Coordinates of N, CA and C in Angstrom, one line a residue:
Chain A
X289 N 3.7 -16.2 3.9 CA 3.6 -15.4 3.6 C 3.0 -15.2 2.3
X290 N 1.4 -14.8 1.8 CA 0.8 -14.0 0.5 C 2.6 -13.6 -0.1
X291 N 2.3 -14.0 -1.4 CA 3.1 -13.9 -2.4 C 2.0 -12.9 -3.8
X292 N 2.9 -11.7 -4.2 CA 2.3 -11.2 -5.2 C 3.8 -10.5 -6.1
X293 N 3.2 -10.8 -7.6 CA 5.0 -10.3 -8.0 C 4.0 -9.4 -9.6
X294 N 5.0 -8.7 -9.3 CA 4.7 -7.8 -10.6 C 5.3 -7.6 -11.8
X295 N 5.0 -7.2 -13.3 CA 6.0 -7.6 -14.4 C 5.5 -6.5 -15.2
X296 N 5.8 -5.4 -15.7 CA 7.3 -6.1 -15.5 C 8.5 -4.7 -14.1
X297 N 9.1 -5.4 -13.7 CA 9.5 -4.4 -12.3 C 9.6 -2.9 -12.4
X298 N 10.1 -2.4 -14.2 CA 11.0 -0.8 -13.9 C 10.3 -1.4 -16.2
X299 N 9.6 0.1 -16.7 CA 9.4 0.0 -18.1 C 9.8 1.9 -17.9
X300 N 10.7 1.8 -19.7 CA 10.4 3.2 -20.4 C 10.6 3.3 -21.1
X301 N 8.7 4.3 -22.0 CA 8.7 4.1 -22.6 C 8.9 5.6 -23.7
X302 N 8.3 5.4 -25.2 CA 8.0 6.9 -25.5 C 6.9 7.4 -25.4
X303 N 6.4 8.8 -25.3 CA 5.3 9.4 -25.1 C 4.8 8.9 -26.3
X304 N 2.5 8.4 -25.5 CA 2.3 7.9 -26.9 C 2.2 6.4 -26.8
X305 N 3.1 5.5 -25.8 CA 2.5 4.3 -26.1 C 2.0 3.8 -25.2
X306 N 2.1 2.6 -25.4 CA 1.0 2.4 -24.5 C 1.3 0.4 -23.8
X307 N 1.7 0.7 -22.4 CA 2.1 -0.2 -21.7 C 1.4 -1.0 -20.4
X308 N 1.8 -1.8 -20.4 CA 1.1 -3.0 -20.1 C 1.5 -3.3 -18.5
X309 N 1.5 -3.1 -17.2 CA 1.5 -3.8 -16.2 C 0.9 -5.2 -16.3
X310 N 1.2 -6.5 -15.5 CA 0.8 -7.3 -15.1 C 0.8 -7.8 -13.4
X311 N -0.4 -7.9 -12.7 CA 0.0 -8.7 -11.2 C -0.5 -9.9 -10.9
X312 N 0.7 -10.4 -10.4 CA 0.4 -11.9 -9.8 C 0.3 -12.4 -8.4
X313 N -1.1 -12.5 -8.3 CA -1.1 -13.2 -6.2 C -0.1 -14.9 -7.2
X314 N 0.8 -15.5 -6.2 CA 1.2 -16.6 -6.8 C 0.8 -17.8 -6.0
X315 N 0.7 -17.5 -5.0 CA 0.2 -18.8 -3.7 C -1.2 -18.5 -3.2
X316 N -1.7 -17.7 -3.8 CA -3.3 -17.7 -3.1 C -4.2 -17.3 -4.3
X317 N -5.5 -17.3 -4.6 CA -6.3 -16.5 -5.4 C -6.5 -15.3 -4.7
X318 N -6.6 -14.7 -5.7 CA -6.8 -12.6 -5.2 C -8.6 -12.0 -6.1
X319 N -9.9 -12.6 -5.2 CA -11.1 -12.1 -5.3 C -11.1 -10.9 -6.0
X320 N -10.1 -10.2 -5.2 CA -10.0 -8.6 -5.2 C -8.7 -8.3 -5.4
X321 N -8.2 -7.6 -6.3 CA -7.2 -7.0 -6.2 C -6.9 -4.9 -6.7
X322 N -5.6 -4.3 -6.3 CA -6.5 -2.7 -6.1 C -5.2 -2.3 -6.8
X323 N -4.9 -1.1 -7.4 CA -4.2 -0.6 -8.4 C -3.6 0.7 -7.5
X324 N -2.4 0.9 -7.3 CA -2.4 2.2 -6.5 C -0.6 3.1 -7.4
X325 N -1.1 4.0 -7.1 CA -0.2 5.2 -7.9 C 0.7 5.4 -6.4
X326 N 2.1 6.1 -6.9 CA 2.4 6.6 -5.7 C 3.8 7.9 -6.3
X327 N 3.2 8.7 -5.8 CA 4.7 9.4 -6.3 C 5.2 10.2 -5.0
X328 N 7.3 10.5 -5.7 CA 8.0 10.5 -4.5 C 7.7 10.9 -3.5
X329 N 7.8 10.2 -2.9 CA 8.2 11.4 -0.9 C 6.5 11.2 -0.8
X330 N 5.5 10.6 -1.6 CA 3.5 10.9 -0.7 C 3.8 9.3 -0.6
X331 N 2.2 9.1 -0.4 CA 1.7 7.6 0.5 C 0.8 7.2 -0.7
X332 N 0.7 6.0 -1.3 CA -0.6 5.7 -2.2 C -1.9 5.8 -1.9
X333 N -1.9 6.4 -3.8 CA -3.3 6.8 -3.9 C -3.8 5.6 -4.9
X334 N -5.2 5.0 -3.9 CA -6.2 4.1 -4.7 C -6.2 4.7 -6.0
X335 N -5.9 3.9 -7.1 CA -6.7 4.5 -8.5 C -8.0 3.2 -8.7
X336 N -7.9 2.4 -8.6 CA -8.5 1.2 -8.9 C -8.7 0.3 -8.3
X337 N -10.1 -0.5 -8.3 CA -10.5 -2.0 -7.7 C -11.2 -3.1 -8.7
X338 N -10.2 -3.8 -8.7 CA -10.8 -5.0 -9.2 C -10.9 -6.7 -9.5
X339 N -12.0 -6.6 -9.9 CA -12.7 -7.6 -8.9 C -13.4 -8.4 -9.9
X340 N -12.9 -10.3 -9.8 CA -12.3 -10.9 -11.3 C -14.0 -10.9 -12.1
X341 N -13.5 -11.5 -13.1 CA -14.7 -11.7 -13.9 C -15.7 -10.1 -13.8
X342 N -15.6 -8.7 -13.8 CA -15.7 -7.9 -13.5 C -15.0 -6.4 -14.0
X343 N -16.0 -5.8 -14.4 CA -15.7 -4.1 -14.4 C -14.8 -3.5 -13.5
X344 N -13.8 -2.6 -13.7 CA -13.1 -2.4 -12.1 C -14.0 -0.7 -12.2
X345 N -13.9 -0.8 -10.5 CA -14.1 0.4 -10.2 C -12.8 1.0 -9.9
X346 N -13.4 2.6 -10.2 CA -12.5 3.9 -10.7 C -12.3 4.6 -9.7
X347 N -11.3 4.9 -9.1 CA -11.4 6.1 -8.1 C -11.6 7.5 -8.5
X348 N -12.4 8.1 -7.6 CA -12.5 9.8 -8.5 C -11.6 10.4 -9.6
X349 N -11.5 10.2 -10.3 CA -10.6 11.6 -10.7 C -9.3 10.9 -11.8
X350 N -9.5 9.7 -11.9 CA -8.7 7.8 -12.3 C -10.0 8.4 -14.1
X351 N -8.8 8.0 -14.9 CA -9.9 7.9 -16.3 C -10.0 6.6 -16.2
X352 N -11.6 6.2 -16.6 CA -10.5 4.6 -17.0 C -10.6 3.9 -18.0
X353 N -10.8 5.4 -19.2 CA -10.8 5.1 -20.6 C -8.6 4.7 -20.5
X354 N -8.1 5.7 -19.6 CA -6.3 5.9 -19.8 C -5.7 4.6 -19.4
X355 N -6.5 4.0 -18.3 CA -5.6 3.6 -17.1 C -7.1 2.1 -17.6
X356 N -6.4 0.9 -18.3 CA -7.5 0.0 -18.7 C -7.1 -0.7 -17.9
X357 N -7.7 -2.0 -17.2 CA -7.7 -2.8 -16.1 C -8.6 -4.4 -15.9
X358 N -7.8 -5.5 -16.5 CA -8.3 -6.6 -16.8 C -7.9 -7.3 -16.0
X359 N -9.5 -8.0 -15.3 CA -8.9 -9.1 -14.4 C -9.6 -10.3 -14.6
X360 N -8.5 -11.2 -15.7 CA -8.9 -12.3 -15.7 C -9.3 -14.0 -15.5
X361 N -8.1 -13.5 -14.8 CA -8.5 -15.0 -13.8 C -8.3 -14.0 -12.0
X362 N -8.6 -15.3 -11.5 CA -8.4 -15.2 -9.6 C -6.7 -14.6 -9.8
X363 N -5.7 -15.1 -9.9 CA -4.8 -14.8 -10.0 C -3.9 -13.4 -10.8
X364 N -4.5 -13.4 -11.7 CA -3.6 -12.2 -12.2 C -4.7 -10.9 -13.0
X365 N -3.3 -9.9 -12.6 CA -4.5 -8.5 -13.3 C -3.8 -7.9 -14.4
X366 N -4.4 -7.4 -14.5 CA -3.2 -6.0 -16.0 C -4.1 -4.8 -15.5
X367 N -2.7 -4.2 -15.7 CA -3.2 -2.2 -15.9 C -2.5 -2.1 -17.2
X368 N -3.0 -1.4 -18.6 CA -2.4 -0.7 -19.0 C -3.2 1.1 -19.3
X369 N -1.4 1.1 -19.0 CA -1.5 2.6 -19.9 C -1.8 3.0 -21.0
X370 N -2.6 3.7 -21.5 CA -2.8 4.0 -23.0 C -2.5 5.1 -23.1
X371 N -1.0 5.5 -24.3 CA -1.0 6.8 -24.7 C -0.2 7.4 -23.5
X372 N 0.8 6.2 -22.9 CA 1.1 7.0 -21.8 C 1.6 8.7 -22.5
X373 N 2.2 9.6 -21.1 CA 2.1 10.7 -21.6 C 3.4 10.9 -20.2
X374 N 4.3 11.2 -20.2 CA 5.4 12.2 -19.1 C 5.2 12.0 -18.1
X375 N 4.1 12.8 -17.7 CA 3.1 13.1 -16.3 C 2.4 11.7 -15.8
X376 N 1.9 10.6 -16.9 CA 2.2 9.3 -16.8 C 2.7 9.0 -15.5
X377 N 4.7 9.4 -15.4 CA 5.5 8.4 -14.6 C 5.4 8.1 -13.4
X378 N 5.0 7.3 -12.8 CA 4.5 6.9 -11.5 C 5.5 5.2 -10.9
X379 N 4.9 5.4 -9.7 CA 5.7 4.4 -8.8 C 4.6 3.4 -9.3
X380 N 3.7 2.5 -9.9 CA 2.8 1.6 -10.0 C 2.7 1.0 -8.9
X381 N 2.0 0.6 -7.9 CA 1.5 -0.6 -6.7 C 0.5 -2.0 -6.7
X382 N 0.8 -2.7 -7.2 CA -0.5 -3.5 -7.3 C -0.6 -4.5 -5.8
X383 N -1.8 -5.1 -5.3 CA -2.1 -5.8 -4.4 C -3.3 -6.7 -4.8
X384 N -2.9 -7.5 -3.6 CA -4.0 -8.9 -3.8 C -4.8 -9.1 -2.4
X385 N -6.2 -9.3 -2.4 CA -6.9 -9.5 -1.4 C -7.2 -10.7 -1.9
X386 N -6.9 -11.9 -0.5 CA -7.3 -13.2 -0.7 C -9.0 -13.2 0.2
X387 N -8.8 -11.9 0.8 CA -10.3 -11.8 2.2 C -10.2 -10.6 2.3
X388 N -11.1 -10.3 3.1 CA -12.0 -8.9 3.0 C -10.5 -8.6 3.6
X389 N -9.8 -8.6 4.5 CA -9.0 -7.7 5.9 C -8.1 -7.8 5.6
X390 N -6.8 -8.3 4.3 CA -5.3 -7.9 4.7 C -5.5 -8.1 2.8
X391 N -3.9 -6.8 2.9 CA -3.7 -6.8 1.8 C -2.6 -6.7 1.7
X392 N -2.0 -7.9 0.6 CA -0.3 -7.8 0.3 C -0.4 -7.3 -1.1
X393 N 0.9 -6.9 -0.7 CA 1.4 -5.9 -2.5 C 2.6 -6.8 -3.2
X394 N 2.6 -6.6 -4.2 CA 3.5 -6.2 -5.2 C 4.4 -5.4 -4.6
X395 N 5.9 -5.8 -5.5 CA 6.8 -4.7 -5.7 C 7.1 -3.4 -6.5
X396 N 5.9 -3.2 -7.0 CA 5.8 -1.7 -7.9 C 6.4 -2.0 -9.2
X397 N 6.0 -1.4 -10.4 CA 6.6 -1.2 -11.4 C 7.0 0.3 -11.9
X398 N 8.5 0.7 -11.8 CA 8.6 2.5 -12.4 C 8.4 2.3 -13.7
X399 N 7.4 3.2 -13.8 CA 7.5 3.4 -15.4 C 8.2 5.0 -15.7
X400 N 8.3 5.4 -16.7 CA 8.8 6.4 -17.2 C 8.6 6.6 -18.5
X401 N 8.4 7.5 -19.0 CA 7.6 8.3 -20.0 C 8.2 9.1 -20.3
X402 N 9.1 8.9 -21.3 CA 9.8 9.9 -22.1 C 9.1 11.1 -23.1
Chain B
X95 N -14.4 11.8 2.2 CA -13.8 10.6 2.2 C -12.9 10.1 3.5
X96 N -12.8 8.8 3.9 CA -11.9 8.7 5.3 C -10.6 9.5 5.1
X97 N -9.6 9.9 6.4 CA -8.3 9.8 6.0 C -7.7 9.1 7.1
X98 N -7.2 9.2 6.9 CA -5.9 8.2 8.8 C -4.8 9.6 8.6
X99 N -4.3 10.1 9.9 CA -3.5 11.4 10.1 C -2.0 10.1 10.5
X100 N -1.1 10.3 10.3 CA -0.1 9.7 11.0 C 1.2 10.6 11.6
X101 N 1.5 10.2 12.8 CA 2.4 11.1 13.9 C 3.1 10.0 14.6
X102 N 5.0 10.8 14.2 CA 5.2 11.3 13.4 C 5.0 11.5 11.7
X103 N 5.5 12.7 10.9 CA 5.4 12.9 10.1 C 7.1 12.4 9.1
X104 N 7.9 12.5 10.4 CA 9.3 12.1 10.1 C 10.2 11.6 11.2
X105 N 11.0 10.7 11.1 CA 11.8 10.5 13.4 C 13.4 10.5 12.7
X106 N 13.9 11.1 13.2 CA 15.3 11.0 13.2 C 16.4 10.5 14.6
X107 N 16.4 8.4 14.6 CA 16.7 8.7 15.8 C 18.1 7.5 16.1
X108 N 18.4 7.3 17.1 CA 20.1 6.7 17.4 C 19.4 5.0 17.2
X109 N 20.6 4.4 16.9 CA 20.3 2.8 16.6 C 20.1 2.3 18.1
X110 N 19.2 1.8 18.1 CA 19.4 0.9 19.2 C 18.0 1.8 20.4
X111 N 17.7 3.1 19.8 CA 16.3 3.8 20.9 C 15.3 3.3 20.2
X112 N 14.5 3.2 20.9 CA 13.0 2.5 20.6 C 11.9 3.6 20.1
X113 N 11.2 3.1 19.0 CA 10.7 4.2 18.4 C 8.9 4.1 18.7
X114 N 7.8 5.2 18.4 CA 7.1 4.9 18.5 C 5.7 5.9 17.8
X115 N 5.0 5.4 16.6 CA 4.4 6.3 15.8 C 3.2 5.6 16.1
X116 N 2.0 6.5 15.7 CA 0.6 6.4 15.7 C -0.2 7.2 14.9
X117 N -1.0 6.4 14.6 CA -1.6 6.8 13.4 C -4.0 6.9 14.3
X118 N -4.1 7.8 13.0 CA -5.7 7.9 14.1 C -7.0 9.0 12.7
X119 N -7.9 8.6 13.0 CA -8.5 8.3 12.5 C -10.3 9.4 13.2
X120 N -11.0 9.6 12.6 CA -12.3 10.4 12.0 C -13.4 9.3 12.7
X121 N -13.3 8.6 12.1 CA -14.3 7.5 11.7 C -13.4 6.2 12.8
X122 N -14.3 4.9 12.8 CA -13.9 3.9 12.8 C -13.3 2.8 11.8
X123 N -12.6 2.0 12.6 CA -12.3 0.6 11.3 C -12.5 -0.1 12.3
X124 N -12.2 -1.5 11.1 CA -12.7 -2.8 12.0 C -10.8 -4.4 11.5
X125 N -10.4 -2.9 11.3 CA -9.0 -3.8 10.9 C -8.0 -2.7 10.7
X126 N -7.1 -2.7 11.7 CA -5.4 -1.6 11.5 C -4.8 -2.6 11.0
X127 N -3.9 -1.9 9.7 CA -2.8 -2.4 9.5 C -1.6 -1.8 9.3
X128 N -1.0 -2.0 9.4 CA 1.0 -1.6 9.4 C 1.6 -2.1 8.3
X129 N 2.0 -1.5 7.4 CA 2.7 -1.7 6.8 C 4.5 -1.0 6.6
X130 N 5.3 -1.9 5.8 CA 6.7 -0.6 6.3 C 7.3 -0.9 4.5
X131 N 7.2 0.0 3.5 CA 8.0 0.2 2.7 C 9.3 0.9 2.5
X132 N 10.2 0.0 1.5 CA 11.8 0.0 1.4 C 11.5 1.1 0.3
X133 N 12.9 2.0 -0.1 CA 12.7 2.8 -1.4 C 12.3 1.9 -2.2
X134 N 11.7 2.1 -3.8 CA 11.9 1.8 -4.5 C 11.0 0.4 -4.9
X135 N 10.6 0.0 -3.3 CA 9.3 -1.6 -3.1 C 8.2 -1.3 -2.9
X136 N 7.3 -2.3 -3.0 CA 6.1 -2.6 -2.6 C 6.0 -2.3 -1.1
X137 N 5.1 -1.9 -0.6 CA 4.7 -2.0 0.5 C 4.8 -3.8 1.1
X138 N 5.4 -3.8 2.5 CA 5.4 -4.8 3.4 C 4.6 -5.4 4.3
X139 N 3.6 -6.0 4.4 CA 3.4 -6.3 5.5 C 3.6 -6.8 6.7
X140 N 3.4 -5.4 7.4 CA 4.2 -6.3 8.6 C 3.1 -6.5 10.3
X141 N 2.4 -6.0 10.7 CA 1.1 -6.5 11.4 C 0.3 -6.2 11.2
X142 N -1.2 -6.8 11.4 CA -2.5 -6.9 11.1 C -3.0 -7.5 12.3
X143 N -4.3 -6.0 12.8 CA -4.7 -5.8 13.8 C -6.3 -6.2 13.6
X144 N -7.6 -7.3 14.5 CA -8.7 -7.0 13.9 C -9.6 -7.1 15.1
X145 N -8.9 -6.8 16.4 CA -9.6 -6.4 17.4 C -9.5 -5.7 17.8
X146 N -10.9 -4.5 18.7 CA -10.0 -3.3 19.1 C -10.0 -3.6 21.2
X147 N -8.7 -3.4 20.8 CA -8.3 -3.8 22.1 C -6.5 -4.8 21.8
X148 N -6.9 -4.9 20.4 CA -5.8 -6.3 20.3 C -4.0 -6.0 19.9
X149 N -3.6 -6.1 21.1 CA -1.7 -6.2 20.8 C -1.4 -6.9 20.6
X150 N -0.7 -6.9 19.6 CA -0.1 -8.2 18.9 C 1.5 -7.8 18.9
X151 N 2.6 -8.7 18.8 CA 3.4 -8.4 18.0 C 4.6 -9.3 17.6
X152 N 5.0 -9.0 16.2 CA 5.9 -9.6 15.3 C 7.6 -9.2 15.8
X153 N 8.5 -9.5 16.9 CA 9.9 -9.7 16.7 C 10.1 -8.2 18.0
X154 N 10.2 -7.2 17.8 CA 11.2 -6.2 18.3 C 10.0 -4.4 17.4
X155 N 8.5 -5.6 16.9 CA 7.9 -5.0 16.6 C 6.9 -5.0 17.2
X156 N 5.3 -4.1 18.5 CA 4.8 -4.4 18.6 C 3.3 -3.0 18.4
X157 N 1.8 -3.3 17.7 CA 1.1 -2.8 18.2 C 0.3 -2.7 18.4
X158 N -1.3 -1.5 17.8 CA -1.9 -2.1 19.0 C -3.5 -1.9 18.8
X159 N -4.4 -2.3 18.6 CA -5.7 -1.8 18.5 C -6.8 -0.7 19.1
X160 N -6.7 0.5 19.3 CA -7.4 1.4 19.8 C -8.6 1.1 20.4
X161 N -9.2 0.8 21.3 CA -10.2 0.9 22.0 C -11.4 1.9 21.6
X162 N -10.7 2.3 20.6 CA -12.0 3.4 19.9 C -12.3 2.9 18.6
X163 N -11.3 2.0 18.4 CA -11.3 1.8 16.9 C -10.7 3.0 16.3
X164 N -10.4 3.8 16.1 CA -10.3 5.0 15.4 C -8.7 5.2 15.7
X165 N -8.0 4.4 16.7 CA -6.8 4.7 16.1 C -5.6 3.4 16.6
X166 N -4.8 3.5 16.3 CA -3.3 2.4 16.5 C -2.0 3.3 16.6
X167 N -1.4 2.4 17.1 CA -0.1 2.9 17.6 C 1.1 1.4 17.3
X168 N 2.6 1.8 16.6 CA 3.1 0.8 16.2 C 4.5 1.2 17.1
X169 N 4.5 0.2 17.7 CA 6.6 0.8 18.4 C 7.3 -0.3 18.2
X170 N 8.6 0.1 17.7 CA 9.6 -1.0 17.2 C 11.0 -0.5 18.9
X171 N 11.1 -2.2 19.1 CA 11.9 -1.2 20.2 C 13.5 -1.9 19.7
X172 N 14.7 -1.5 20.2 CA 16.1 -1.3 20.0 C 16.0 -1.2 18.8
X173 N 16.1 -0.3 17.9 CA 15.8 0.6 16.5 C 17.4 0.0 15.8
X174 N 17.0 -0.7 15.4 CA 18.7 -1.0 13.5 C 18.7 0.0 12.7
X175 N 19.8 -0.6 11.4 CA 19.9 0.5 10.3 C 18.5 -0.4 9.1
X176 N 18.6 -1.5 9.3 CA 17.4 -1.6 8.9 C 16.0 -1.4 8.8
X177 N 15.8 -0.5 9.9 CA 14.5 -0.3 10.3 C 13.7 1.3 9.7
X178 N 15.4 1.6 8.9 CA 14.5 2.7 8.2 C 14.2 2.3 6.7
X179 N 13.2 3.7 6.8 CA 11.9 3.4 5.4 C 10.8 3.9 5.6
X180 N 9.5 3.7 5.0 CA 8.1 4.1 5.2 C 7.4 3.6 6.3
X181 N 6.5 3.8 7.2 CA 5.7 3.2 7.6 C 4.5 3.6 7.5
X182 N 3.5 2.7 6.9 CA 1.9 3.5 6.4 C 0.8 2.4 7.8
X183 N 0.2 3.3 8.3 CA -0.8 2.6 8.8 C -1.9 2.7 7.7
X184 N -2.8 1.5 7.7 CA -4.3 1.2 6.9 C -5.0 0.9 8.0
X185 N -6.3 1.5 7.6 CA -7.6 0.8 8.2 C -8.5 0.6 7.0
X186 N -9.4 -0.6 7.3 CA -9.8 -1.2 6.5 C -11.2 -1.4 7.4
X187 N -12.1 -1.9 6.3 CA -14.4 -2.2 7.0 C -14.1 -3.1 6.1
X188 N -14.0 -4.4 6.0 CA -14.2 -5.6 5.5 C -14.4 -5.4 4.5
X189 N -13.0 -4.7 4.3 CA -12.7 -4.6 2.5 C -13.5 -3.7 1.6
X190 N -14.5 -3.0 2.7 CA -15.4 -1.9 1.8 C -14.6 -0.1 1.4
X191 N -13.6 -0.6 2.5 CA -13.4 1.3 2.5 C -11.5 0.8 2.4
X192 N -10.7 0.6 2.2 CA -9.0 0.5 2.8 C -8.4 1.3 2.5
X193 N -7.8 2.4 3.6 CA -7.5 4.3 3.7 C -6.2 3.2 3.6
X194 N -5.2 4.3 3.0 CA -4.0 4.2 3.4 C -3.5 6.1 4.1
X195 N -2.7 5.7 5.3 CA -2.3 7.0 5.8 C -1.1 7.6 5.0
X196 N -0.6 8.7 5.1 CA 0.8 9.5 4.6 C 1.8 8.7 5.3
X197 N 2.0 7.8 6.2 CA 2.9 7.1 6.6 C 4.5 7.9 7.2
X198 N 5.2 7.5 8.1 CA 5.6 7.9 8.5 C 7.7 7.9 8.6
X199 N 8.3 8.5 8.0 CA 9.6 8.0 7.8 C 10.4 8.1 8.6
X200 N 11.1 6.6 8.7 CA 11.8 6.6 9.6 C 13.6 6.4 9.1
X201 N 14.2 7.5 10.2 CA 15.9 7.6 9.5 C 16.7 6.9 11.0
X202 N 17.2 6.1 11.1 CA 18.2 5.9 11.8 C 19.8 5.8 11.6
X203 N 19.8 6.8 12.8 CA 21.5 7.3 13.0 C 22.3 5.9 13.3
X204 N 23.5 6.0 12.6 CA 24.6 4.5 12.9 C 24.9 5.1 15.0

């Protein structure tokens, strides 16, 4: 099946720093990638949809200046959490779609902001 | 926006028992997907359904796309300890609005 990787798998940072998370589709080209956030014992919350070569589409309530998304190639999308604060601590998961009807998820990145 | 409901919210079963969970929506979807998430990991696709009425199996898992296109169910037969996790359904309309359900948390008692 399709493989999606994320890096890093976990990160601890100080408040005020920026953190970049990479999402790669390893064996297929992903025209669209999605970024989700998941709090403990909750479902996945879509943050933004990222299309290669164009600006990301953010869900309501998600600050685009805080969560910068870049989809520079068909196999790589990055999410940068700028000026991270403790409330940004969460599990961030990306998914990639090689076609319109299925999404394959990465293993997630756990962010802890101290 | 569109929302999915999953039931039950959580379930505790004995190893070897069969499990049934379902997912409903107030609106139509063209695709239904079932994922399993283990703690600290991303969701893994179990079964994808693309046609109303479709019944698809993957090992001990069986899922059906409801005829009304507003629901789907997932069955697990002869449960084993590694079936523990959260099962999410997701509905999609050709990539236009991918929606996740809140999940069913499954615990399997030895």
